[in-house]
CSV table of C-alpha atoms and ligand atoms in Angstrom, one decimal:
chain,number,residue,atom,x,y,z
A,1405,MET,CA,-1.9,5.1,31.6
A,1406,ALA,CA,-0.9,8.4,31.3
A,1407,SER,CA,-3.6,11.2,32.6
A,1408,VAL,CA,-5.1,13.6,30.3
A,1409,PHE,CA,-3.0,16.2,31.8
A,1410,THR,CA,0.3,14.2,31.2
A,1411,LYS,CA,-0.8,14.1,27.6
A,1412,ILE,CA,-1.2,17.8,27.5
A,1413,ILE,CA,2.3,18.2,29.1
A,1414,GLN,CA,3.8,15.9,26.6
A,1415,GLY,CA,1.9,17.6,23.7
A,1416,ASP,CA,-0.1,14.8,22.5
A,1417,ILE,CA,-3.4,16.6,23.0
A,1418,PRO,CA,-4.0,20.4,22.8
A,1419,CYS,CA,-4.6,23.0,25.4
A,1420,TYR,CA,-5.3,26.7,25.6
A,1421,LYS,CA,-1.8,27.3,27.5
A,1422,ILE,CA,-1.2,30.1,29.7
A,1423,ALA,CA,1.9,29.6,31.1
A,1424,GLU,CA,4.6,26.9,31.6
A,1425,ASP,CA,8.0,26.3,33.4
A,1426,SER,CA,9.9,23.3,34.2
A,1427,ASN,CA,7.7,22.0,37.0
A,1428,PHE,CA,4.1,23.3,36.1
A,1429,ILE,CA,1.8,24.3,33.5
A,1430,SER,CA,-1.4,26.3,33.5
A,1431,PHE,CA,-4.2,26.1,30.6
A,1432,LEU,CA,-7.8,27.1,30.8
A,1433,ASP,CA,-10.2,24.6,31.9
A,1434,ILE,CA,-12.1,23.5,28.9
A,1435,ASN,CA,-15.6,23.3,30.7
A,1436,PRO,CA,-15.3,26.5,32.8
A,1437,VAL,CA,-17.7,27.4,35.7
A,1438,LYS,CA,-16.5,31.0,34.8
A,1439,LYS,CA,-15.1,32.7,32.3
A,1440,GLY,CA,-11.1,32.7,33.0
A,1441,HIS,CA,-11.1,29.3,34.9
A,1442,ALA,CA,-7.6,28.1,34.5
A,1443,LEU,CA,-5.9,24.9,36.0
A,1444,ILE,CA,-2.5,24.9,37.4
A,1445,VAL,CA,-0.7,21.2,37.1
A,1446,PRO,CA,2.6,19.8,38.1
A,1447,LYS,CA,4.4,18.2,35.5
A,1448,VAL,CA,5.2,14.9,37.7
A,1449,GLU,CA,1.8,13.0,37.7
A,1450,VAL,CA,0.9,12.6,41.3
A,1451,ASP,CA,-2.9,11.9,41.8
A,1452,TYR,CA,-3.6,13.2,45.3
A,1453,ILE,CA,-2.4,17.0,45.9
A,1454,PHE,CA,-0.9,16.1,49.4
A,1455,ASP,CA,1.1,13.0,48.0
A,1456,ASN,CA,3.4,15.9,46.5
A,1457,THR,CA,6.6,16.9,48.2
A,1458,ASP,CA,6.7,20.2,50.3
A,1459,GLU,CA,8.8,21.5,47.5
A,1460,THR,CA,6.4,21.1,44.6
A,1461,LEU,CA,3.5,22.3,46.9
A,1462,ALA,CA,5.2,25.5,47.8
A,1463,LYS,CA,6.3,26.2,44.2
A,1464,MET,CA,2.9,25.3,43.1
A,1465,MET,CA,1.4,28.4,44.8
A,1466,VAL,CA,3.8,30.8,43.6
A,1467,PHE,CA,3.5,29.5,40.1
A,1468,ALA,CA,-0.3,29.8,40.6
A,1469,LYS,CA,0.1,33.4,41.9
A,1470,LYS,CA,1.5,34.4,38.6
A,1471,VAL,CA,-1.3,33.1,36.9
A,1472,ALA,CA,-3.8,34.3,39.1
A,1473,LEU,CA,-2.6,37.8,38.8
A,1474,ALA,CA,-2.7,37.7,34.9
A,1475,ILE,CA,-6.3,36.3,34.8
A,1476,GLU,CA,-7.1,39.2,37.2
A,1477,LYS,CA,-5.9,41.8,34.6
A,1478,GLU,CA,-8.4,40.5,32.0
A,1479,VAL,CA,-11.4,39.1,33.9
A,1480,VAL,CA,-13.6,41.6,36.0
A,1481,CYS,CA,-14.1,40.0,39.3
A,1482,LYS,CA,-13.4,40.6,42.9
A,1483,ARG,CA,-10.6,38.0,42.9
A,1484,ILE,CA,-9.5,34.6,42.2
A,1485,GLY,CA,-10.8,31.6,44.3
A,1486,ILE,CA,-8.7,28.6,44.5
A,1487,MET,CA,-10.3,25.1,44.3
A,1488,VAL,CA,-8.8,21.4,44.6
A,1489,VAL,CA,-11.0,18.5,43.9
A,1490,GLY,CA,-9.4,15.9,41.6
A,1491,LEU,CA,-12.3,13.5,41.4
A,1492,GLU,CA,-12.3,13.8,37.7
A,1493,VAL,CA,-8.7,13.8,36.7
A,1494,ALA,CA,-6.3,11.7,38.8
A,1495,HIS,CA,-3.6,14.2,38.2
A,1496,THR,CA,-3.0,17.0,40.8
A,1497,HIS,CA,-4.4,20.2,39.8
A,1498,MET,CA,-5.5,23.3,41.4
A,1499,HIS,CA,-8.5,25.2,39.7
A,1500,LEU,CA,-8.1,29.2,39.7
A,1501,ILE,CA,-11.6,30.4,39.4
A,1502,PRO,CA,-12.7,34.3,38.9
A,1503,MET,CA,-15.1,35.1,41.6
A,1504,ASP,CA,-17.4,37.9,42.9
A,1505,VAL,CA,-19.7,35.8,45.3
A,1506,GLU,CA,-18.8,32.3,47.1
A,1507,LYS,CA,-21.5,30.7,44.9
A,1508,ASP,CA,-19.3,31.4,41.9
A,1509,LEU,CA,-16.8,28.6,43.1
A,1510,SER,CA,-19.8,25.8,42.9
A,1511,PHE,CA,-19.2,23.2,40.2
A,1512,SER,CA,-22.9,22.5,40.2
A,1513,ASN,CA,-23.2,25.9,38.4
A,1514,PRO,CA,-24.0,25.9,34.8
A,1515,ARG,CA,-20.7,25.8,32.9
A,1516,VAL,CA,-19.7,28.8,30.6
A,1517,LYS,CA,-19.8,27.8,26.9
A,1518,LEU,CA,-17.0,29.6,25.0
A,1519,SER,CA,-16.1,29.0,21.2
A,1520,PRO,CA,-12.7,28.1,20.4
A,1521,GLU,CA,-12.1,31.8,19.1
A,1522,GLU,CA,-13.2,32.8,22.4
A,1523,PHE,CA,-10.9,30.4,24.5
A,1524,GLU,CA,-7.9,31.5,21.9
A,1525,ASP,CA,-8.6,35.1,22.5
A,1526,LEU,CA,-8.9,34.8,26.2
A,1527,THR,CA,-5.6,32.9,26.4
A,1528,ASN,CA,-3.8,35.4,24.3
A,1529,ARG,CA,-4.8,38.1,26.2
A,1530,ILE,CA,-3.9,36.6,29.8
A,1531,ARG,CA,-0.6,35.2,28.5
A,1532,LYS,CA,0.4,38.9,27.9
A,1533,HIS,CA,0.7,39.4,31.5
A,1534,ILE,CA,2.7,36.5,32.4
B,138,AMP,P1,-11.6,17.6,38.7
B,138,AMP,O1,-10.6,16.5,38.8
B,138,AMP,O2,-13.0,17.0,39.6
B,138,AMP,O3,-10.8,18.7,39.6
B,138,AMP,O4,-12.1,18.1,37.4
B,138,AMP,C1,-11.1,18.2,36.5
B,138,AMP,C2,-11.3,19.4,35.4
B,138,AMP,O5,-10.4,19.3,34.4
B,138,AMP,C3,-12.6,19.7,35.1
B,138,AMP,O6,-12.9,21.1,35.5
B,138,AMP,C4,-12.6,19.5,33.6
B,138,AMP,O7,-13.4,20.5,33.0
B,138,AMP,C5,-10.9,19.8,33.4
B,138,AMP,N1,-10.3,19.3,32.2
B,138,AMP,C6,-10.8,17.9,31.7
B,138,AMP,N2,-9.9,17.5,30.7
B,138,AMP,C7,-9.7,18.8,30.3
B,138,AMP,C8,-8.5,19.3,29.3
B,138,AMP,N3,-8.5,18.4,28.3
B,138,AMP,N4,-8.4,20.5,29.1
B,138,AMP,C9,-8.8,21.5,30.0
B,138,AMP,N5,-9.6,21.1,30.9
B,138,AMP,C10,-9.7,19.9,31.3
């Protein structure tokens, strides 16, 4: 069965899309640990990140850089942290999380609640910098 991220890539379910090219898509995490928390997802569905080709992994970091720099322009933070977990969604993805202190990267932190309008507004503001 297709992963939830493949369904997003295919346009079957909506997302707050920041960027897309022929190999990757980036959208805001629906349950963010920090405002501006985004995901980077390869379009080819592979569960474990290290089962991806070297080429995909290299290109993924370059794509992530573009998105991270755009997030930084709209979200006040010291830097963008990168996390890879993948225990909930079995489709490779990288978390980009605005951070000021190490603890900001903990998935045990309470999640940030944003309205659909706030998600939309944040998406549009970040997209301007892509
Ligand atoms: P993990 O697989 O543990 O790295 O976590 C999966 C992440 O995907 C979580 O942070 C979820 O909030 C996020 N997520 C799951 N479904 C969606 C969705 N439809 N749109 C955006 N983010 C999602």
